[in-house]
Short mmCIF file of C-alpha atoms in Angstrom, two decimals:
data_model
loop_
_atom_site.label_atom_id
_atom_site.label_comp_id
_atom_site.label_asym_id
_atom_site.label_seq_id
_atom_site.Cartn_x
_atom_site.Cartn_y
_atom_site.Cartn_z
CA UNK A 1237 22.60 -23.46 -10.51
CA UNK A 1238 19.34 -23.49 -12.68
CA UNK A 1239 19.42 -27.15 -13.24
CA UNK A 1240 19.21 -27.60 -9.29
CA UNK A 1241 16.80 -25.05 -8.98
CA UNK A 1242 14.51 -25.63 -11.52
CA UNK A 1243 16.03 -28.40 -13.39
CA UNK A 1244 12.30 -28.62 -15.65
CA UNK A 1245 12.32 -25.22 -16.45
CA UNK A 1246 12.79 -24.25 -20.23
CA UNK A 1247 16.36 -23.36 -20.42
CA UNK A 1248 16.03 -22.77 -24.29
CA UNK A 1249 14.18 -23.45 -27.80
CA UNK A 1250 14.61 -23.13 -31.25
CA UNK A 1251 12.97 -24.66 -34.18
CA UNK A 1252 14.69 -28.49 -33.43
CA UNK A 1253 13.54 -29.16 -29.43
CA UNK A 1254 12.96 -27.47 -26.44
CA UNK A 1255 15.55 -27.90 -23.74
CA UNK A 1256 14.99 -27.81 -19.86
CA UNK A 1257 17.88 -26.98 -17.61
CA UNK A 1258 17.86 -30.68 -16.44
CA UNK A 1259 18.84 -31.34 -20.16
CA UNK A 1260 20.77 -28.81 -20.93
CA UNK A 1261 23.25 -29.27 -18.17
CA UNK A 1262 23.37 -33.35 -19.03
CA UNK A 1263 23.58 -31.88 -22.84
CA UNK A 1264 26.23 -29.35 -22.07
CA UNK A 1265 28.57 -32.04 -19.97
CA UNK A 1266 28.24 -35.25 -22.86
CA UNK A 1267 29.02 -32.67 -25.49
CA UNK A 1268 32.15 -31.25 -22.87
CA UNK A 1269 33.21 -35.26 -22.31
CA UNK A 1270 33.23 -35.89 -26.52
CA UNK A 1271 35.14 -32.31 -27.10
CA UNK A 1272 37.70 -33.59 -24.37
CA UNK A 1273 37.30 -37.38 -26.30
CA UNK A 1274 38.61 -35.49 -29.39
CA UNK A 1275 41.96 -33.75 -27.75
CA UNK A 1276 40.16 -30.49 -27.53
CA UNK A 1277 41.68 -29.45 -24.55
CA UNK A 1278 42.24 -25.55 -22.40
CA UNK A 1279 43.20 -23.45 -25.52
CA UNK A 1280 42.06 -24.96 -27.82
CA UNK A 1281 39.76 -23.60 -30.26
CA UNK A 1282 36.42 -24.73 -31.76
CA UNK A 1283 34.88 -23.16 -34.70
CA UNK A 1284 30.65 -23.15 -34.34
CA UNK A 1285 28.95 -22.22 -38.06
CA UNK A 1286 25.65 -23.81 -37.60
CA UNK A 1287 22.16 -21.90 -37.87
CA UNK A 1288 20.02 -20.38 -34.97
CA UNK A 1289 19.80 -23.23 -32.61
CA UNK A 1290 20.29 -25.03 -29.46
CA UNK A 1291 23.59 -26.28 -30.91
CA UNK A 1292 25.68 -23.06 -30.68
CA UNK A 1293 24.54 -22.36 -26.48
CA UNK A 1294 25.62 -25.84 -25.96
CA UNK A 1295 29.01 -25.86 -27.83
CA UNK A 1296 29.63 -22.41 -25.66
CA UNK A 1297 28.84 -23.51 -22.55
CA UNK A 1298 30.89 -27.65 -23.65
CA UNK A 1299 34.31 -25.25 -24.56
CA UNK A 1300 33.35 -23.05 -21.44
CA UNK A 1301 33.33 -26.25 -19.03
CA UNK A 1302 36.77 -27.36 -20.67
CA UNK A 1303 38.54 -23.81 -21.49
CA UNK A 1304 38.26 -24.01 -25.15
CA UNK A 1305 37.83 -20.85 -27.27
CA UNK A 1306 35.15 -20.59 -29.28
CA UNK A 1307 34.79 -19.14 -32.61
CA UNK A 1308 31.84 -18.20 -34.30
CA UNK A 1309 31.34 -18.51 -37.77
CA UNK A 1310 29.41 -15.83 -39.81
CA UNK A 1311 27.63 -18.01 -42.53
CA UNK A 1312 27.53 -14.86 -44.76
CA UNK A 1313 31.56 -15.15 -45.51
CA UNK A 1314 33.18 -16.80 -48.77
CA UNK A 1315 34.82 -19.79 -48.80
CA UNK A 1316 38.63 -17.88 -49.09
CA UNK A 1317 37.29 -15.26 -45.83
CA UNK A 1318 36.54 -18.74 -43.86
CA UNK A 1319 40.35 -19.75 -45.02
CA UNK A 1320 41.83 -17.09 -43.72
CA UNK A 1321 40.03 -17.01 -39.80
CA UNK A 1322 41.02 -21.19 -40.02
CA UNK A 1323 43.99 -20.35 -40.76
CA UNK A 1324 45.02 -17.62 -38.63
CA UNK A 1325 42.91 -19.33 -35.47
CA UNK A 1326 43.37 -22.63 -36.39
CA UNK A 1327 40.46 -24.42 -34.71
CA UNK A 1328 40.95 -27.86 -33.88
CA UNK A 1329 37.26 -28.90 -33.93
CA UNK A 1330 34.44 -27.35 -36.49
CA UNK A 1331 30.70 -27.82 -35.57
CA UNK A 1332 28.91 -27.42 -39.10
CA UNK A 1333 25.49 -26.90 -40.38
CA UNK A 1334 25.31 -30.51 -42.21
CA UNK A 1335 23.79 -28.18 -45.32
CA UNK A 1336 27.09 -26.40 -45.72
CA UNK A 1337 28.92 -29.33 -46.13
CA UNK A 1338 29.76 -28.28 -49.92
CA UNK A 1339 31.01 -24.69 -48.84
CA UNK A 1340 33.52 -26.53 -45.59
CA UNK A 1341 34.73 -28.61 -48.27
CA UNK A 1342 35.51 -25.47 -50.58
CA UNK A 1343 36.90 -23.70 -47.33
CA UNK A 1344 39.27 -26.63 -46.26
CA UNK A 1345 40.56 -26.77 -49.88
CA UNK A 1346 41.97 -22.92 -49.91
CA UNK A 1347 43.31 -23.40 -46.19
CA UNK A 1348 47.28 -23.59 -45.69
CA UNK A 1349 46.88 -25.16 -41.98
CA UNK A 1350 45.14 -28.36 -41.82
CA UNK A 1351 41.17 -28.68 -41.73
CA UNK A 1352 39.77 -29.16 -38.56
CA UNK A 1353 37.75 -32.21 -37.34
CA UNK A 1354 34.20 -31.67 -38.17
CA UNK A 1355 31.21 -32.78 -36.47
CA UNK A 1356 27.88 -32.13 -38.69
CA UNK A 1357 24.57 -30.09 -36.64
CA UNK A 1358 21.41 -30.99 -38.37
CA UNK A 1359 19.67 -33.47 -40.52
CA UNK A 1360 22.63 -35.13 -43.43
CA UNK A 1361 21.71 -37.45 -45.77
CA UNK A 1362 20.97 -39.76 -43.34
CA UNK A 1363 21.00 -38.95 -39.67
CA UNK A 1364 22.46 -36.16 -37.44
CA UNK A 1365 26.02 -36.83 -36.37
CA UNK A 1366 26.09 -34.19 -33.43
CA UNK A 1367 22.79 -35.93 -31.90
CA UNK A 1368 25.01 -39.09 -32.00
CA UNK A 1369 28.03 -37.80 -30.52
CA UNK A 1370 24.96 -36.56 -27.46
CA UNK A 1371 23.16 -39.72 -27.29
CA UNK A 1372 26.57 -41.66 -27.26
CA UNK A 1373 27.82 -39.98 -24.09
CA UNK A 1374 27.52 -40.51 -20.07
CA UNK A 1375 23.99 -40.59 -18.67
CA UNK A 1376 23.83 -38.43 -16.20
CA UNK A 1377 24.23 -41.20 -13.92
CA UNK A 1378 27.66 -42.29 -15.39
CA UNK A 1379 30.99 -40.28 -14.42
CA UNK A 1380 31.67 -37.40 -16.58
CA UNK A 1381 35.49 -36.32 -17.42
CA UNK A 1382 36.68 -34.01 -14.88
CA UNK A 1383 36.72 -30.33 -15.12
CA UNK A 1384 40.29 -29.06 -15.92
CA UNK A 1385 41.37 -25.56 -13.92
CA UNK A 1386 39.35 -22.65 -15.51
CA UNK A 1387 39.81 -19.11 -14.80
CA UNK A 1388 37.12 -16.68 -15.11
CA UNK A 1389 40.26 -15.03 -17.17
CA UNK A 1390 40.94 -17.31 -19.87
CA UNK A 1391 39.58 -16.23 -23.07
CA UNK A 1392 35.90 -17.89 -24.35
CA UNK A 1393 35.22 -16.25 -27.62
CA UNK A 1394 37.06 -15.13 -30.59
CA UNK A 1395 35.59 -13.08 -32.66
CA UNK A 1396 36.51 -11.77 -36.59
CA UNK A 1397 35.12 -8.22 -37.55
CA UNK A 1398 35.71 -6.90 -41.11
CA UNK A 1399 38.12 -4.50 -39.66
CA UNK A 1400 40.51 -7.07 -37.82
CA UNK A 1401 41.17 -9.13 -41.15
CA UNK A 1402 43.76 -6.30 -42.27
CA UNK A 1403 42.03 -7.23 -45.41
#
Protein backbone atom coordinates (compact mmCIF):
# COMPACT_ATOMS: atom_id res chain seq x y z
CA UNK A 1 0.00 0.00 0.00
CA UNK A 2 3.06 2.39 0.54
CA UNK A 3 4.27 2.08 -2.94
CA UNK A 4 0.76 3.54 -4.13
CA UNK A 5 0.74 5.96 -1.57
CA UNK A 6 3.94 7.30 -1.55
CA UNK A 7 5.73 5.22 -3.97
CA UNK A 8 9.06 8.01 -3.59
CA UNK A 9 9.13 7.80 -0.10
CA UNK A 10 12.29 6.16 1.55
CA UNK A 11 11.16 2.73 2.29
CA UNK A 12 14.74 1.80 3.61
CA UNK A 13 18.71 2.42 3.71
CA UNK A 14 21.72 0.90 4.66
CA UNK A 15 25.26 1.48 3.79
CA UNK A 16 24.76 0.03 -0.19
CA UNK A 17 21.55 2.40 -1.55
CA UNK A 18 18.63 3.94 -0.43
CA UNK A 19 15.38 2.35 -1.50
CA UNK A 20 11.95 4.13 -2.12
CA UNK A 21 8.78 2.13 -1.87
CA UNK A 22 8.42 2.47 -5.72
CA UNK A 23 11.69 0.34 -5.71
CA UNK A 24 11.29 -1.70 -3.17
CA UNK A 25 8.03 -3.17 -4.27
CA UNK A 26 9.60 -3.63 -8.11
CA UNK A 27 12.78 -5.03 -5.95
CA UNK A 28 10.71 -7.25 -3.74
CA UNK A 29 8.55 -8.83 -6.90
CA UNK A 30 11.96 -9.51 -9.48
CA UNK A 31 13.65 -11.04 -6.48
CA UNK A 32 9.95 -13.14 -5.73
CA UNK A 33 9.87 -14.03 -9.83
CA UNK A 34 13.89 -15.41 -9.65
CA UNK A 35 13.12 -17.35 -6.12
CA UNK A 36 10.03 -18.92 -8.01
CA UNK A 37 12.68 -19.22 -11.35
CA UNK A 38 14.76 -21.42 -8.96
CA UNK A 39 11.83 -24.04 -7.73
CA UNK A 40 11.56 -22.21 -4.49
CA UNK A 41 8.12 -22.67 -4.11
CA UNK A 42 5.17 -22.45 -0.72
CA UNK A 43 7.35 -24.32 1.88
CA UNK A 44 10.15 -24.01 0.90
CA UNK A 45 12.88 -22.60 2.81
CA UNK A 46 15.55 -19.94 2.15
CA UNK A 47 18.46 -19.40 4.31
CA UNK A 48 19.48 -15.28 4.46
CA UNK A 49 23.28 -14.85 6.16
CA UNK A 50 24.23 -11.60 4.68
CA UNK A 51 25.21 -8.36 6.76
CA UNK A 52 22.91 -5.38 7.80
CA UNK A 53 21.35 -4.45 4.58
CA UNK A 54 18.62 -3.93 2.18
CA UNK A 55 19.16 -7.54 1.08
CA UNK A 56 17.65 -9.40 4.09
CA UNK A 57 13.98 -6.95 4.02
CA UNK A 58 13.83 -7.87 0.47
CA UNK A 59 14.49 -11.67 0.64
CA UNK A 60 11.60 -11.50 3.58
CA UNK A 61 9.19 -9.77 1.95
CA UNK A 62 10.37 -12.14 -2.00
CA UNK A 63 9.65 -15.63 0.36
CA UNK A 64 6.64 -13.68 1.97
CA UNK A 65 5.03 -12.94 -1.62
CA UNK A 66 5.67 -16.74 -2.56
CA UNK A 67 5.17 -18.62 0.98
CA UNK A 68 8.70 -19.54 1.50
CA UNK A 69 10.18 -19.76 5.02
CA UNK A 70 12.85 -17.87 5.79
CA UNK A 71 15.77 -18.58 7.86
CA UNK A 72 18.09 -16.31 9.25
CA UNK A 73 21.53 -16.96 9.63
CA UNK A 74 23.52 -15.75 12.74
CA UNK A 75 27.03 -14.97 11.20
CA UNK A 76 28.52 -15.55 14.72
CA UNK A 77 27.98 -19.60 14.38
CA UNK A 78 30.81 -22.21 13.32
CA UNK A 79 30.91 -23.83 10.31
CA UNK A 80 29.58 -27.49 12.05
CA UNK A 81 26.48 -25.13 14.06
CA UNK A 82 25.57 -23.84 10.31
CA UNK A 83 25.63 -27.85 9.37
CA UNK A 84 23.43 -28.78 11.65
CA UNK A 85 20.35 -25.82 11.07
CA UNK A 86 21.05 -26.89 6.97
CA UNK A 87 20.63 -29.93 7.79
CA UNK A 88 17.80 -30.17 10.01
CA UNK A 89 15.87 -27.19 7.84
CA UNK A 90 17.23 -27.97 4.75
CA UNK A 91 16.94 -24.70 2.82
CA UNK A 92 16.69 -24.96 -0.74
CA UNK A 93 18.12 -21.50 -1.57
CA UNK A 94 21.09 -19.62 0.57
CA UNK A 95 21.51 -15.80 0.11
CA UNK A 96 25.28 -15.23 1.26
CA UNK A 97 27.45 -12.39 2.18
CA UNK A 98 29.92 -12.88 -1.00
CA UNK A 99 32.83 -12.40 1.95
CA UNK A 100 31.81 -15.62 3.61
CA UNK A 101 32.18 -17.53 0.72
CA UNK A 102 35.22 -19.53 2.43
CA UNK A 103 33.11 -20.31 5.70
CA UNK A 104 29.66 -21.67 3.15
CA UNK A 105 32.16 -23.71 1.56
CA UNK A 106 33.44 -25.14 5.04
CA UNK A 107 29.64 -25.38 6.09
CA UNK A 108 28.47 -27.33 2.90
CA UNK A 109 31.44 -29.72 3.40
CA UNK A 110 30.27 -31.00 7.11
CA UNK A 111 26.49 -31.08 5.86
CA UNK A 112 24.79 -34.69 5.40
CA UNK A 113 21.79 -33.13 3.17
CA UNK A 114 22.82 -31.49 0.08
CA UNK A 115 24.07 -27.70 -0.06
CA UNK A 116 21.66 -25.37 -1.06
CA UNK A 117 21.77 -23.11 -4.20
CA UNK A 118 23.57 -20.02 -3.34
CA UNK A 119 23.16 -16.65 -4.60
CA UNK A 120 26.15 -14.20 -3.38
CA UNK A 121 24.90 -10.37 -1.62
CA UNK A 122 27.69 -7.96 -2.02
CA UNK A 123 30.73 -7.04 -3.96
CA UNK A 124 32.81 -10.81 -5.18
CA UNK A 125 35.72 -10.73 -6.96
CA UNK A 126 34.15 -9.28 -9.65
CA UNK A 127 30.59 -8.11 -9.56
CA UNK A 128 27.51 -8.74 -7.32
CA UNK A 129 25.51 -11.77 -8.35
CA UNK A 130 22.25 -10.85 -6.32
CA UNK A 131 22.22 -7.26 -8.16
CA UNK A 132 22.22 -9.45 -11.34
CA UNK A 133 19.63 -11.81 -10.51
CA UNK A 134 17.53 -7.90 -9.73
CA UNK A 135 18.56 -6.19 -12.77
CA UNK A 136 17.83 -9.44 -14.84
CA UNK A 137 14.16 -9.58 -13.86
CA UNK A 138 10.64 -8.00 -15.13
CA UNK A 139 10.48 -4.22 -15.31
CA UNK A 140 7.82 -3.24 -13.65
CA UNK A 141 6.11 -2.93 -16.82
CA UNK A 142 6.60 -6.66 -17.77
CA UNK A 143 4.24 -9.47 -16.15
CA UNK A 144 5.46 -10.76 -12.95
CA UNK A 145 4.82 -14.63 -11.90
CA UNK A 146 1.63 -14.90 -10.18
CA UNK A 147 1.12 -14.96 -6.53
CA UNK A 148 0.48 -18.58 -5.31
CA UNK A 149 -2.41 -18.90 -2.30
CA UNK A 150 -0.86 -17.45 0.95
CA UNK A 151 -2.35 -17.60 4.27
CA UNK A 152 -1.68 -15.11 6.84
CA UNK A 153 -1.10 -18.72 8.69
CA UNK A 154 1.64 -20.27 6.94
CA UNK A 155 4.83 -19.99 8.67
CA UNK A 156 7.51 -16.95 7.46
CA UNK A 157 10.43 -17.33 9.73
CA UNK A 158 12.38 -20.01 11.30
CA UNK A 159 14.37 -19.25 13.78
CA UNK A 160 17.47 -21.37 15.77
CA UNK A 161 18.10 -20.30 19.50
CA UNK A 162 20.96 -21.98 21.44
CA UNK A 163 18.38 -23.75 23.40
CA UNK A 164 16.41 -25.47 20.42
CA UNK A 165 19.70 -27.20 19.01
CA UNK A 166 19.36 -29.97 21.86
CA UNK A 167 23.00 -29.36 21.64
Amino acid sequence: RAAERAPRSLAWADDHRRVNYAEALERVQRLADWFTDQGIEHGSRIAVWVSNRSATLEALFAAARIGAIVLPVNHRLTPAELAFQFDDCTPRLLLVEAGWRDKAAETFALMSETPPLVLEVGQGETRDAYEDVLAAGPTENENSLPVPNVSAEDPLILMYTSGTTGS
